[in-house]
XYZ file of C-alpha atoms in Angstrom:
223
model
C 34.691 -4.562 7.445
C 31.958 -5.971 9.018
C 33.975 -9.145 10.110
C 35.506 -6.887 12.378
C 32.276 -5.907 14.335
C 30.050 -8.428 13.980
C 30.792 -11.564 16.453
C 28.127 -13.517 15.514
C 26.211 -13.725 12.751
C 23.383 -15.770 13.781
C 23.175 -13.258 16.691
C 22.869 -10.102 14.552
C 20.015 -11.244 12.280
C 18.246 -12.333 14.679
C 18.377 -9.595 17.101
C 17.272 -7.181 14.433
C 13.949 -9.119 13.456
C 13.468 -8.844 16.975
C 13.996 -5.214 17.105
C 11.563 -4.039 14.238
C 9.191 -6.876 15.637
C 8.823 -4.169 18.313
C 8.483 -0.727 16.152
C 5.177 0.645 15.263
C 4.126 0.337 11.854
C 4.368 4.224 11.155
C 6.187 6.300 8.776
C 7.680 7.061 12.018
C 8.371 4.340 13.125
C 10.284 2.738 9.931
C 12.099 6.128 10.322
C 13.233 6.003 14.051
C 11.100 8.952 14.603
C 12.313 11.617 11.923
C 9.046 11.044 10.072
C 9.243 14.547 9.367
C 12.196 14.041 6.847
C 10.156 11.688 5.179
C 8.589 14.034 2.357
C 12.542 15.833 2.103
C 13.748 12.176 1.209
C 10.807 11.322 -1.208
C 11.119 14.457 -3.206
C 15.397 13.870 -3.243
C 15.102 10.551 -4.274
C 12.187 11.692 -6.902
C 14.741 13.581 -8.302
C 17.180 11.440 -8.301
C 15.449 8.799 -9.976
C 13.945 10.705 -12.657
C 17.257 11.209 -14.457
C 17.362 7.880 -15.075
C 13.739 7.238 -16.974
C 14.050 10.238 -18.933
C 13.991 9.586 -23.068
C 17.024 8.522 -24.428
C 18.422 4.951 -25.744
C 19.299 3.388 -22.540
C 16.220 4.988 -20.737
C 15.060 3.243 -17.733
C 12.081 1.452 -18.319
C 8.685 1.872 -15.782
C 7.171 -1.584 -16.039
C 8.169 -2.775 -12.150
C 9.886 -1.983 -9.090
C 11.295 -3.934 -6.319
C 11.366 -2.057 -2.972
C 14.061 -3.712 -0.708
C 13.589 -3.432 2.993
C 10.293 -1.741 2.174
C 8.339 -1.510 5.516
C 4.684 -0.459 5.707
C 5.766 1.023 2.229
C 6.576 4.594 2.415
C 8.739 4.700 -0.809
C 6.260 2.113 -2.386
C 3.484 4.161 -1.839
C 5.189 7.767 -2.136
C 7.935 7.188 -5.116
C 7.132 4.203 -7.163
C 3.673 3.033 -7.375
C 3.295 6.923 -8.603
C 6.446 5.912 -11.549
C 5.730 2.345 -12.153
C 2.992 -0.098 -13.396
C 3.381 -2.843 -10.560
C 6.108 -2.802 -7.518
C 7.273 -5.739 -5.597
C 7.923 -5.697 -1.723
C 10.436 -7.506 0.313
C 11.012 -6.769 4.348
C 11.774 -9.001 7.414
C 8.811 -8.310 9.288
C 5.505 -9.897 8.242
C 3.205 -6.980 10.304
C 5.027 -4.175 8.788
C 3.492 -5.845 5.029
C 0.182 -6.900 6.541
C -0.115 -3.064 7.496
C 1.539 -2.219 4.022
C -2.043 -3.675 2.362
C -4.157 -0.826 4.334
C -1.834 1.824 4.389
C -0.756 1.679 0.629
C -5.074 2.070 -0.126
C -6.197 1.834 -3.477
C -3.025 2.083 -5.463
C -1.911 -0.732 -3.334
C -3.238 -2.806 -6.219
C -0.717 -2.549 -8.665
C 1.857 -4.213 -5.205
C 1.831 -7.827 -7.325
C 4.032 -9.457 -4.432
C 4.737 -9.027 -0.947
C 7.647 -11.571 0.060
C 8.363 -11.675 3.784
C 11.898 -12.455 3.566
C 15.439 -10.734 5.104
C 17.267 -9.697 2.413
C 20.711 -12.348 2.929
C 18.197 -15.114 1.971
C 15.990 -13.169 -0.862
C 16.434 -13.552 -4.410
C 14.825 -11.094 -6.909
C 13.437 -13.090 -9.782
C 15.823 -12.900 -13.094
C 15.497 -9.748 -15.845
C 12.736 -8.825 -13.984
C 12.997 -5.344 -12.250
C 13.683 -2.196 -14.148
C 14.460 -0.487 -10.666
C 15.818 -2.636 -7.095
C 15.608 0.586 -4.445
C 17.352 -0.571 -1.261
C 16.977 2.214 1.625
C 18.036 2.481 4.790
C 18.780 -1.545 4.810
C 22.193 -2.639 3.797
C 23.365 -1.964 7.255
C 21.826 -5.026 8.417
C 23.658 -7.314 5.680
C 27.358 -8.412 6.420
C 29.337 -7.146 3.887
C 29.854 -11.109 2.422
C 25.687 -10.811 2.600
C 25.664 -7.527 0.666
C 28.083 -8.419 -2.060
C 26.225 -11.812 -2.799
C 22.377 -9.770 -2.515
C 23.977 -7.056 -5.330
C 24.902 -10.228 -7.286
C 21.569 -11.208 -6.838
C 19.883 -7.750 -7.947
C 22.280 -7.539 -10.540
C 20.692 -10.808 -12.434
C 17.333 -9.316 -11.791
C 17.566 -6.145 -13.502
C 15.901 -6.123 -16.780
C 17.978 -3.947 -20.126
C 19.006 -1.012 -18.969
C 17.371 -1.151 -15.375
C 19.258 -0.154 -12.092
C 19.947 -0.867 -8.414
C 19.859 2.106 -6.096
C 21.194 2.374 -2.434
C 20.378 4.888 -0.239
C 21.582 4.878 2.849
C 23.737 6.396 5.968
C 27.633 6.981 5.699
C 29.967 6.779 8.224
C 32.406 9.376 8.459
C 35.207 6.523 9.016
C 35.337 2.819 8.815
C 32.048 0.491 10.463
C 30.037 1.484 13.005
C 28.303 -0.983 14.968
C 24.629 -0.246 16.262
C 23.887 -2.340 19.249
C 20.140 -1.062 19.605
C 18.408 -2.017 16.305
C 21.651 -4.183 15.396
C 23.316 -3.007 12.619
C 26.203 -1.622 11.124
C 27.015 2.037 9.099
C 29.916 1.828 6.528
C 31.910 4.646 5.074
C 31.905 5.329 1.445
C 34.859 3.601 0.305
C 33.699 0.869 2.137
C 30.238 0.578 0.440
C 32.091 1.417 -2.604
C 34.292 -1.641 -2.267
C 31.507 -3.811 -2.384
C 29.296 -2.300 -5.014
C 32.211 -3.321 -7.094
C 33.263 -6.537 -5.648
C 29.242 -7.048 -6.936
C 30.681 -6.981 -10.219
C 28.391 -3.333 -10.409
C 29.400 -0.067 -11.931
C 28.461 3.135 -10.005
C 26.302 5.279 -12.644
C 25.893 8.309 -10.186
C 26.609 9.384 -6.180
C 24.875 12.510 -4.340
C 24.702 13.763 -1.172
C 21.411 14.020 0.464
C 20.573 17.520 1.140
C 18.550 19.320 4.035
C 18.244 16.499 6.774
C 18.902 17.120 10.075
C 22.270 18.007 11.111
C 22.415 15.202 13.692
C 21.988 12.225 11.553
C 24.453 10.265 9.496
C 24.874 11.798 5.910
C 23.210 9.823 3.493
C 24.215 9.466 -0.050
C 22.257 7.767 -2.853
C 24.304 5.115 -5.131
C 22.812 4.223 -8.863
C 24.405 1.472 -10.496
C 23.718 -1.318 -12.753
């Protein structure tokens, strides 16, 4: 539990705005210099996603996405604008979305809002989204701050629309990240919450093919 690791709250927000106040605004940068994994991930997660807006009676609709802890917008840009009308953006750092408008180019367009917002005090707008992607983010929500967001994404999803984490596992318990200030839960840990969320898990995988010496990183649908 994050209770356990994190001594002060106030403390770890704010050290982590300060930290990605200091990292380029690169694909390599928002990836802590593996921006080489960064087409492996897009094409994984294309995948992934796809299952879901395939025909069928509780088919996913494509109207809008909401891209959580979005960056300079690699998976705006690279996975949804490309499977959605309009996309939404929400990320702590106000330079990584002013960069977002130049590096998204002309597709950037159909990017209706860019809120500038951490994600413990962000609310997506009601039956709104038909997908909420949150990558490589959660781990800088306490776990009471994660349960309440999901509650949060949960009202936003439109009929049949999901909320998909992707993120790093721990092998065992939290891990505490003093640099960038955050933490990495195990499964049954991010499981826990998902349904303390009041969500159900709709599918789990295992990203394939990254680097040996990063955290595995599985991919949670749910709605």
């Amino acid at each position: 539990m994050t209770s356990e690791v994190v001594e002060n709250e106030f403390e770890f927000y704010s050290k982590a705005e300060k930290y990605w106040k200091d990292v380029p605004p690169t694909v390599d940068g928002m990836l802590g210099g593996y921006g080489h994994i960064s087409s492996i991930d897009i094409n994984s997660s294309r995948k992934f996603l796809q299952r879901f807006l395939r025909d069928g009676p509780n088919r996913t609709g494509t109207t809008r996405a909401l891209d959580c802890g979005a960056g300079i917008g690699r998976i705006t840009k690279r996975l949804l604008l490309p499977l959605f009308k309009t996309v939404d953006m929400v990320d702590v750092t106000e330079d990584f979305l002013t960069k977002a408008k130049s590096y998204l180019g002309e597709e950037g367009r159909r990017v209706r809002n860019y809120f500038c917002c951490g994600l413990q005090d962000f609310s997506p707008e009601p039956n709104s989204y038909d997908v909420i992607w949150i990558q490589w983010v959660i781990g800088h929500l306490t776990d009471n701050h994660l349960s309440d967001f999901l509650k949060r994404c949960r009202a936003g999803l439109r009929p049949n629309g999901i909320v998909v984490i992707k993120d790093n596992m721990a092998q065992e318990g939290v891990i505490m990240d003093d640099v960038d200030s955050s933490v990495c839960r195990d499964l049954d840990v991010v499981r826990r919450i998902i349904r303390r969320a009041g969500l159900h898990l709709l599918a789990e995988e295992r990203q394939e093919n990254f680097p040996d010496e990063i955290y595995h990183v599985y991919t949670f649908a749910m709605r």
